[in-house]
PDB file of C-alpha atoms in Angstrom:
ATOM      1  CA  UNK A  25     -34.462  -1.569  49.145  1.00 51.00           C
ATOM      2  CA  UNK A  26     -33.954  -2.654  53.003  1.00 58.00           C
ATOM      3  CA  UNK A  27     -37.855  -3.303  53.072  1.00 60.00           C
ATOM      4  CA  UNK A  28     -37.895  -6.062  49.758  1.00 63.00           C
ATOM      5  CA  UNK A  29     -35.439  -7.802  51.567  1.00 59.00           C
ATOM      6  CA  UNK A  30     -36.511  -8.651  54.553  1.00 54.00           C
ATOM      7  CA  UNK A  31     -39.921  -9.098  52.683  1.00 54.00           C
ATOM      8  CA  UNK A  32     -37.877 -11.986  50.854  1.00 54.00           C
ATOM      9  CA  UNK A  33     -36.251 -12.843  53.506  1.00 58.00           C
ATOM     10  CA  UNK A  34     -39.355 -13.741  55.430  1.00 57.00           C
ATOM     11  CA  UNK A  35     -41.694 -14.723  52.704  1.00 55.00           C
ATOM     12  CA  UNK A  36     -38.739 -17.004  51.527  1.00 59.00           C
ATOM     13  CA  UNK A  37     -39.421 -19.924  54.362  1.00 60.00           C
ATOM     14  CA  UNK A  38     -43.502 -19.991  54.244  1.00 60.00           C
ATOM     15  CA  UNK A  39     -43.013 -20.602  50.235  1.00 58.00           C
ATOM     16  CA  UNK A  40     -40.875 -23.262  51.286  1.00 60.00           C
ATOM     17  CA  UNK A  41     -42.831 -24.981  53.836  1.00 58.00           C
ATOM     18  CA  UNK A  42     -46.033 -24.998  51.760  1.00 59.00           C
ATOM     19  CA  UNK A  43     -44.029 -26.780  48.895  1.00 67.00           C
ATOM     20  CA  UNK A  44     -43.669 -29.451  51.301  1.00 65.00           C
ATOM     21  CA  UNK A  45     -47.414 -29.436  52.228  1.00 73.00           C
ATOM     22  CA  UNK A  46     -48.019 -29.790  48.462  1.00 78.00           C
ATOM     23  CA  UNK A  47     -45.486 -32.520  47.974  1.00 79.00           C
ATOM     24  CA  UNK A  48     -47.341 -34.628  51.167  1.00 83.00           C
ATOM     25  CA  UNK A  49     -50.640 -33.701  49.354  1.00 86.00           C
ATOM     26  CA  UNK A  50     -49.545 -35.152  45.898  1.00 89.00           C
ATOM     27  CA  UNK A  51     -47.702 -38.274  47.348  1.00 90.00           C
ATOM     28  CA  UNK A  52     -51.279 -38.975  49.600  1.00 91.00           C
ATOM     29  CA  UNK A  53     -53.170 -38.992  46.230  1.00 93.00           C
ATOM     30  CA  UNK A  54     -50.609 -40.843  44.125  1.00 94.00           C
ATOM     31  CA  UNK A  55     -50.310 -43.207  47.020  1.00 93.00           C
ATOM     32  CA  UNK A  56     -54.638 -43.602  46.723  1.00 89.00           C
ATOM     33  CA  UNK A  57     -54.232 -44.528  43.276  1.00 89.00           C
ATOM     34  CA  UNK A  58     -51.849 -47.055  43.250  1.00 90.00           C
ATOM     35  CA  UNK A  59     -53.147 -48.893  46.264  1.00 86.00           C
ATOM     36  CA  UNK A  60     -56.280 -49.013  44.168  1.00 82.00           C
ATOM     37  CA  UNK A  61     -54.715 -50.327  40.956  1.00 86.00           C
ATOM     38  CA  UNK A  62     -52.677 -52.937  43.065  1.00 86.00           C
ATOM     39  CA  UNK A  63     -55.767 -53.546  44.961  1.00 82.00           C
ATOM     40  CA  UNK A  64     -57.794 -54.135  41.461  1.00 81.00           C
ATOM     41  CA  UNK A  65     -54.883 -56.277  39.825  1.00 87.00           C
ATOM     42  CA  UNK A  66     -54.882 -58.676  42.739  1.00 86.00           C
ATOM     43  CA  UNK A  67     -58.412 -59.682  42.739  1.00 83.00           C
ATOM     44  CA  UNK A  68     -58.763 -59.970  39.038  1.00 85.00           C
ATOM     45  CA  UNK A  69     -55.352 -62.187  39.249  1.00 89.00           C
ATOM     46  CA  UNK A  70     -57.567 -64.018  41.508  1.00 86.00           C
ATOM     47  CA  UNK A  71     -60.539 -64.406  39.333  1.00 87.00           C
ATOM     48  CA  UNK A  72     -58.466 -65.765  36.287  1.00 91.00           C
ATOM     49  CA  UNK A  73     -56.153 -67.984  38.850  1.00 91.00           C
ATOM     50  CA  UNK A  74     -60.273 -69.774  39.998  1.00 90.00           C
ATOM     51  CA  UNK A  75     -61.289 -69.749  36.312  1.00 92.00           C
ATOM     52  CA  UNK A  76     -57.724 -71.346  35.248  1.00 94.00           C
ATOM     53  CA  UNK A  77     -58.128 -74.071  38.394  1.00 93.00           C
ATOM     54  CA  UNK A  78     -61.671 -74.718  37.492  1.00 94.00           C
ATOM     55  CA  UNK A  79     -61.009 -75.153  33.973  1.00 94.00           C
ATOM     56  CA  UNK A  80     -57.935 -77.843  34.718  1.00 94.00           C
ATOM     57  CA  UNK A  81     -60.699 -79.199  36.851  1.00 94.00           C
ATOM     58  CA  UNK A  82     -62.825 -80.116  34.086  1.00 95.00           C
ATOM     59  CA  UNK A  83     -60.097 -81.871  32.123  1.00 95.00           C
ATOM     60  CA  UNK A  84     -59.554 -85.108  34.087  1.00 94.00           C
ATOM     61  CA  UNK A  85     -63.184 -86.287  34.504  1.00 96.00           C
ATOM     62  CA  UNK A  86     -64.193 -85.371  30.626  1.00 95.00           C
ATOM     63  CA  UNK A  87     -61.078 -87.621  29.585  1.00 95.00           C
ATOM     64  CA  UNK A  88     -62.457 -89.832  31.684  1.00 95.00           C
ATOM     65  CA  UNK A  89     -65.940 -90.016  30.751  1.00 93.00           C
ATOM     66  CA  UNK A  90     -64.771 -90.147  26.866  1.00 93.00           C
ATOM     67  CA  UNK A  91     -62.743 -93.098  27.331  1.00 92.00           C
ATOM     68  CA  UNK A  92     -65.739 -95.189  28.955  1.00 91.00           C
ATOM     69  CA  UNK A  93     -65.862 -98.652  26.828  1.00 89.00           C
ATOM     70  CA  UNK A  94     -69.309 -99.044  25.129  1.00 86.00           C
ATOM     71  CA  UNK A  95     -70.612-101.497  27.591  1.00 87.00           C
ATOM     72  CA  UNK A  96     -70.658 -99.078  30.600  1.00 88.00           C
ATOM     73  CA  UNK A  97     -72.121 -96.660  28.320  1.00 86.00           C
ATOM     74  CA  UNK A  98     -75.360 -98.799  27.365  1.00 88.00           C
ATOM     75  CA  UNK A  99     -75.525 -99.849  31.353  1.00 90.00           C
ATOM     76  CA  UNK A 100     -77.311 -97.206  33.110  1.00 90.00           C
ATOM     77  CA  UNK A 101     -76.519 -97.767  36.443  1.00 92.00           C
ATOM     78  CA  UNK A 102     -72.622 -97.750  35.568  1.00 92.00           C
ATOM     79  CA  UNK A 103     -73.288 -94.357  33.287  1.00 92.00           C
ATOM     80  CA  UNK A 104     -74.972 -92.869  36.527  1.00 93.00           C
ATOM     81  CA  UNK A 105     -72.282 -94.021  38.510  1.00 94.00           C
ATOM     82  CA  UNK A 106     -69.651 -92.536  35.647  1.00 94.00           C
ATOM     83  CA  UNK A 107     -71.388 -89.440  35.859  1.00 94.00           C
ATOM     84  CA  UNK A 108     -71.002 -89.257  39.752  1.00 95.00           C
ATOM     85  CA  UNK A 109     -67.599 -90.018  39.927  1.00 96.00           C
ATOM     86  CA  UNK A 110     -66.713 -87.629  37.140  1.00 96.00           C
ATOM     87  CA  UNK A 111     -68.380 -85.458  39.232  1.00 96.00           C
ATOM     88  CA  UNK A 112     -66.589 -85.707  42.506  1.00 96.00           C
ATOM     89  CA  UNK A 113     -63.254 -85.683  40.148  1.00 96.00           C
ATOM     90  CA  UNK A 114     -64.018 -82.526  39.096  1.00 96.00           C
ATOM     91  CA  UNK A 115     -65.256 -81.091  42.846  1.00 95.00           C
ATOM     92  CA  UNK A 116     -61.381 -82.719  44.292  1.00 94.00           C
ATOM     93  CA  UNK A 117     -59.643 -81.264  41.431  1.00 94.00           C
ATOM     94  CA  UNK A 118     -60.924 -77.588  42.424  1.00 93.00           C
ATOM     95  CA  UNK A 119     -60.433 -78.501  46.017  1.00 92.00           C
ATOM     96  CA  UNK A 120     -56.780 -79.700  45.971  1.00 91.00           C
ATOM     97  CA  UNK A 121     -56.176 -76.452  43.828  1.00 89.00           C
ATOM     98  CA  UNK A 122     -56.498 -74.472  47.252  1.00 87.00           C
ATOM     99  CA  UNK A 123     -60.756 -73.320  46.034  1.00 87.00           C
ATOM    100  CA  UNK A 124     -62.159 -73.650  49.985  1.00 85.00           C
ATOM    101  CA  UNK A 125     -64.310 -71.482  51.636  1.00 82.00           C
ATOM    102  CA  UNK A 126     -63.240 -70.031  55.032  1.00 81.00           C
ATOM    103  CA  UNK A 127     -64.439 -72.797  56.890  1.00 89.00           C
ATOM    104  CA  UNK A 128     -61.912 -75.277  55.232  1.00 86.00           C
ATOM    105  CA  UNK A 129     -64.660 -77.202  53.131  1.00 88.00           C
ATOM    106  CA  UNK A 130     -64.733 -77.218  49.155  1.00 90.00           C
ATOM    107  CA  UNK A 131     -66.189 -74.218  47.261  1.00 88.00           C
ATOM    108  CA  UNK A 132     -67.444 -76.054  44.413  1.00 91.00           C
ATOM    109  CA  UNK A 133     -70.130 -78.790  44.917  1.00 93.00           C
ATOM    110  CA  UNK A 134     -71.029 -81.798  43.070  1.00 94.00           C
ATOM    111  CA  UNK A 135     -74.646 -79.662  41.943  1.00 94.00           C
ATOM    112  CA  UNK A 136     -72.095 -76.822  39.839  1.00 94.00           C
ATOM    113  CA  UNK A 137     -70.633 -79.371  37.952  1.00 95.00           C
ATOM    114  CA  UNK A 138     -72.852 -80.389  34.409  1.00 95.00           C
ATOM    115  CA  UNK A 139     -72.147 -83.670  32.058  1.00 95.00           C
ATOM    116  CA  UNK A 140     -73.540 -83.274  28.985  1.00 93.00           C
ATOM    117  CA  UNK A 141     -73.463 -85.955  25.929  1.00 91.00           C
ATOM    118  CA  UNK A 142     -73.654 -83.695  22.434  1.00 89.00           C
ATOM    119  CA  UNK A 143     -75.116 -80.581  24.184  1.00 83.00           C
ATOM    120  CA  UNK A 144     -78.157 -83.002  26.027  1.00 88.00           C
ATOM    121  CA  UNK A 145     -77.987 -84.959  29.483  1.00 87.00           C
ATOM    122  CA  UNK A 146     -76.335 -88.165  28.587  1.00 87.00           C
ATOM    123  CA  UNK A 147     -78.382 -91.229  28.525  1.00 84.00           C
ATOM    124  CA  UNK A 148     -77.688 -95.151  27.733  1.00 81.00           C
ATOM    125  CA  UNK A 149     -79.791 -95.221  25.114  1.00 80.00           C
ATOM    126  CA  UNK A 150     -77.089 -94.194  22.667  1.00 81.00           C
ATOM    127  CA  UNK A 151     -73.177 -93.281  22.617  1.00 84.00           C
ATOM    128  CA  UNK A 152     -72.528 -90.047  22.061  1.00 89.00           C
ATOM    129  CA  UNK A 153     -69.979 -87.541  19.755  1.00 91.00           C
ATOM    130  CA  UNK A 154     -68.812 -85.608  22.436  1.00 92.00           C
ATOM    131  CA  UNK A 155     -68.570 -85.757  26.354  1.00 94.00           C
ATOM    132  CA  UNK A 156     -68.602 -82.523  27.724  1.00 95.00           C
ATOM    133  CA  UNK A 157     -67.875 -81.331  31.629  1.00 96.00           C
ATOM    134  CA  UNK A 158     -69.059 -77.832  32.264  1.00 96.00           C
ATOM    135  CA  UNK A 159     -68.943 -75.884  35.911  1.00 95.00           C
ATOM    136  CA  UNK A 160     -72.266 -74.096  36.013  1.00 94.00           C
ATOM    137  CA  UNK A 161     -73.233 -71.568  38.984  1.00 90.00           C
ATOM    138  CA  UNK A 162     -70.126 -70.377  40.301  1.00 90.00           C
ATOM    139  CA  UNK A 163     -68.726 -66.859  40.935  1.00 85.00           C
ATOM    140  CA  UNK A 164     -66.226 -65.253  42.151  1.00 84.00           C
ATOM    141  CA  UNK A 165     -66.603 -61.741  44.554  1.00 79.00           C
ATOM    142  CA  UNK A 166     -64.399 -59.076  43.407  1.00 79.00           C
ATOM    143  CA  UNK A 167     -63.596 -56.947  46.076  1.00 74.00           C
ATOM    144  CA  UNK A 168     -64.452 -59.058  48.869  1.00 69.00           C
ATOM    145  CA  UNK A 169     -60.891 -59.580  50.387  1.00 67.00           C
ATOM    146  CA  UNK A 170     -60.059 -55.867  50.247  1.00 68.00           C
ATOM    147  CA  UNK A 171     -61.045 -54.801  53.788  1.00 63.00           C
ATOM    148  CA  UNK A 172     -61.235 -51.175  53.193  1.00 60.00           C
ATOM    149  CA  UNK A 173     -64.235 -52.174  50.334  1.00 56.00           C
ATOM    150  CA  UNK A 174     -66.405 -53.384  53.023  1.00 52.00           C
ATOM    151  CA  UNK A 175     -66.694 -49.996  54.592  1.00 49.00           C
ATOM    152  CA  UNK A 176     -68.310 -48.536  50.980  1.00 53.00           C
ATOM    153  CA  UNK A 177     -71.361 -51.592  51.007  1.00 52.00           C
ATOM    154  CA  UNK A 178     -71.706 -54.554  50.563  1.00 57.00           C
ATOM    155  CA  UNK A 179     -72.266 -54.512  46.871  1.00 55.00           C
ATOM    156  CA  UNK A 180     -68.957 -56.838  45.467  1.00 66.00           C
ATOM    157  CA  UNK A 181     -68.645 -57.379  42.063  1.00 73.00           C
ATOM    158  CA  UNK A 182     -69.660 -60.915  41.079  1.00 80.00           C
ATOM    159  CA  UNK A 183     -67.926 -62.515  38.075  1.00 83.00           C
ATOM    160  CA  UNK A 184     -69.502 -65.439  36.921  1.00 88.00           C
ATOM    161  CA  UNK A 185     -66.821 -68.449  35.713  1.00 90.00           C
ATOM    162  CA  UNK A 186     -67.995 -71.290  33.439  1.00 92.00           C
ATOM    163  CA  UNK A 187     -65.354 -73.128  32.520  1.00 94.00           C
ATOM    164  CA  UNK A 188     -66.056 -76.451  30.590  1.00 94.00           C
ATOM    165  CA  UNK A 189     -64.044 -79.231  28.793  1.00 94.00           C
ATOM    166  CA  UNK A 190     -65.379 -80.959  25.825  1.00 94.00           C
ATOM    167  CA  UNK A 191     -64.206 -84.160  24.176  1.00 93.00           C
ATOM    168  CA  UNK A 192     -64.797 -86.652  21.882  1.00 93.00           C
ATOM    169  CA  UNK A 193     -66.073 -90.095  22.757  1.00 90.00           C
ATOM    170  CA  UNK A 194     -63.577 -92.384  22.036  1.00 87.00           C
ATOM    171  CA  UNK A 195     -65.244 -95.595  22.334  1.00 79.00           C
TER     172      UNK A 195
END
């Protein structure tokens, strides 16, 4: 009888000390997995938040482009000019929405934004149905603000975002 006791007595404090062990062990992986999932929620927040200011991008400058009066539409030199300055609209809007690369400068360009007349480039020749503003050539890198992601490769996730506005001509 004396000898089960003591064996309880000193078996008792190494049961509990690898409980704790376990409990560090189970919080470290819980802790893995939810740094993941927060890590994986806050760059596909950041995807759709691009996509959403890209898409508001391409509002203004296909208003604008549909509300062009028939005369600068059968001028081609103010059509080209339209075109540019829809353009640039379009490049600002994404730019004032906070889309810059490190260096300060504007991640979208004039070249990934497309104006298209019913589906074709638009021309003088005739007025068209529809107007539309597209952002072509533009992705975003999941994974590439996570620091700890850099250590696995360099192989990001790139989600491509074309967002486009179409409307009709109004003119």
């Amino acid at each position: 009888m004396k000898q089960s006791a003591l064996a309880v007595k000193y078996l008792r404090p190494n049961l509990i000390l690898l409980q704790r062990g376990a409990a560090v062990v189970e919080l470290a992986i819980v802790l893995v997995l939810l740094t993941l999932l927060a890590a994986g929620i806050f760059e596909f927040s950041r995807a759709f938040w691009y996509y959403n200011a890209l898409d508001k991008a391409t509002r203004d400058p296909a208003r604008y482009l549909s509300a062009l009066t028939a005369a600068e539409f059968s001028n081609s030199a103010s059509l080209s000019a339209a075109i540019t300055l829809a353009k640039t609209m379009a490049v600002n809007a994404s730019c004032g929405a906070g889309m810059k690369l490190p260096d300060g400068s504007c991640a979208l360009t004039t070249a990934n934004v497309e104006v298209t007349c019913d589906g074709s480039a638009c021309s003088s020749s005739s007025k068209p149905d529809h107007v539309t503003v597209r952002i072509i050539n533009y992705s975003v890198k999941i994974g590439a603000n996570l620091p700890f992601v850099g250590v696995v490769g360099d192989n990001y996730g790139d989600v491509s975002l074309h967002p486009s506005t179409s409307m009709q001509y109004m003119n």
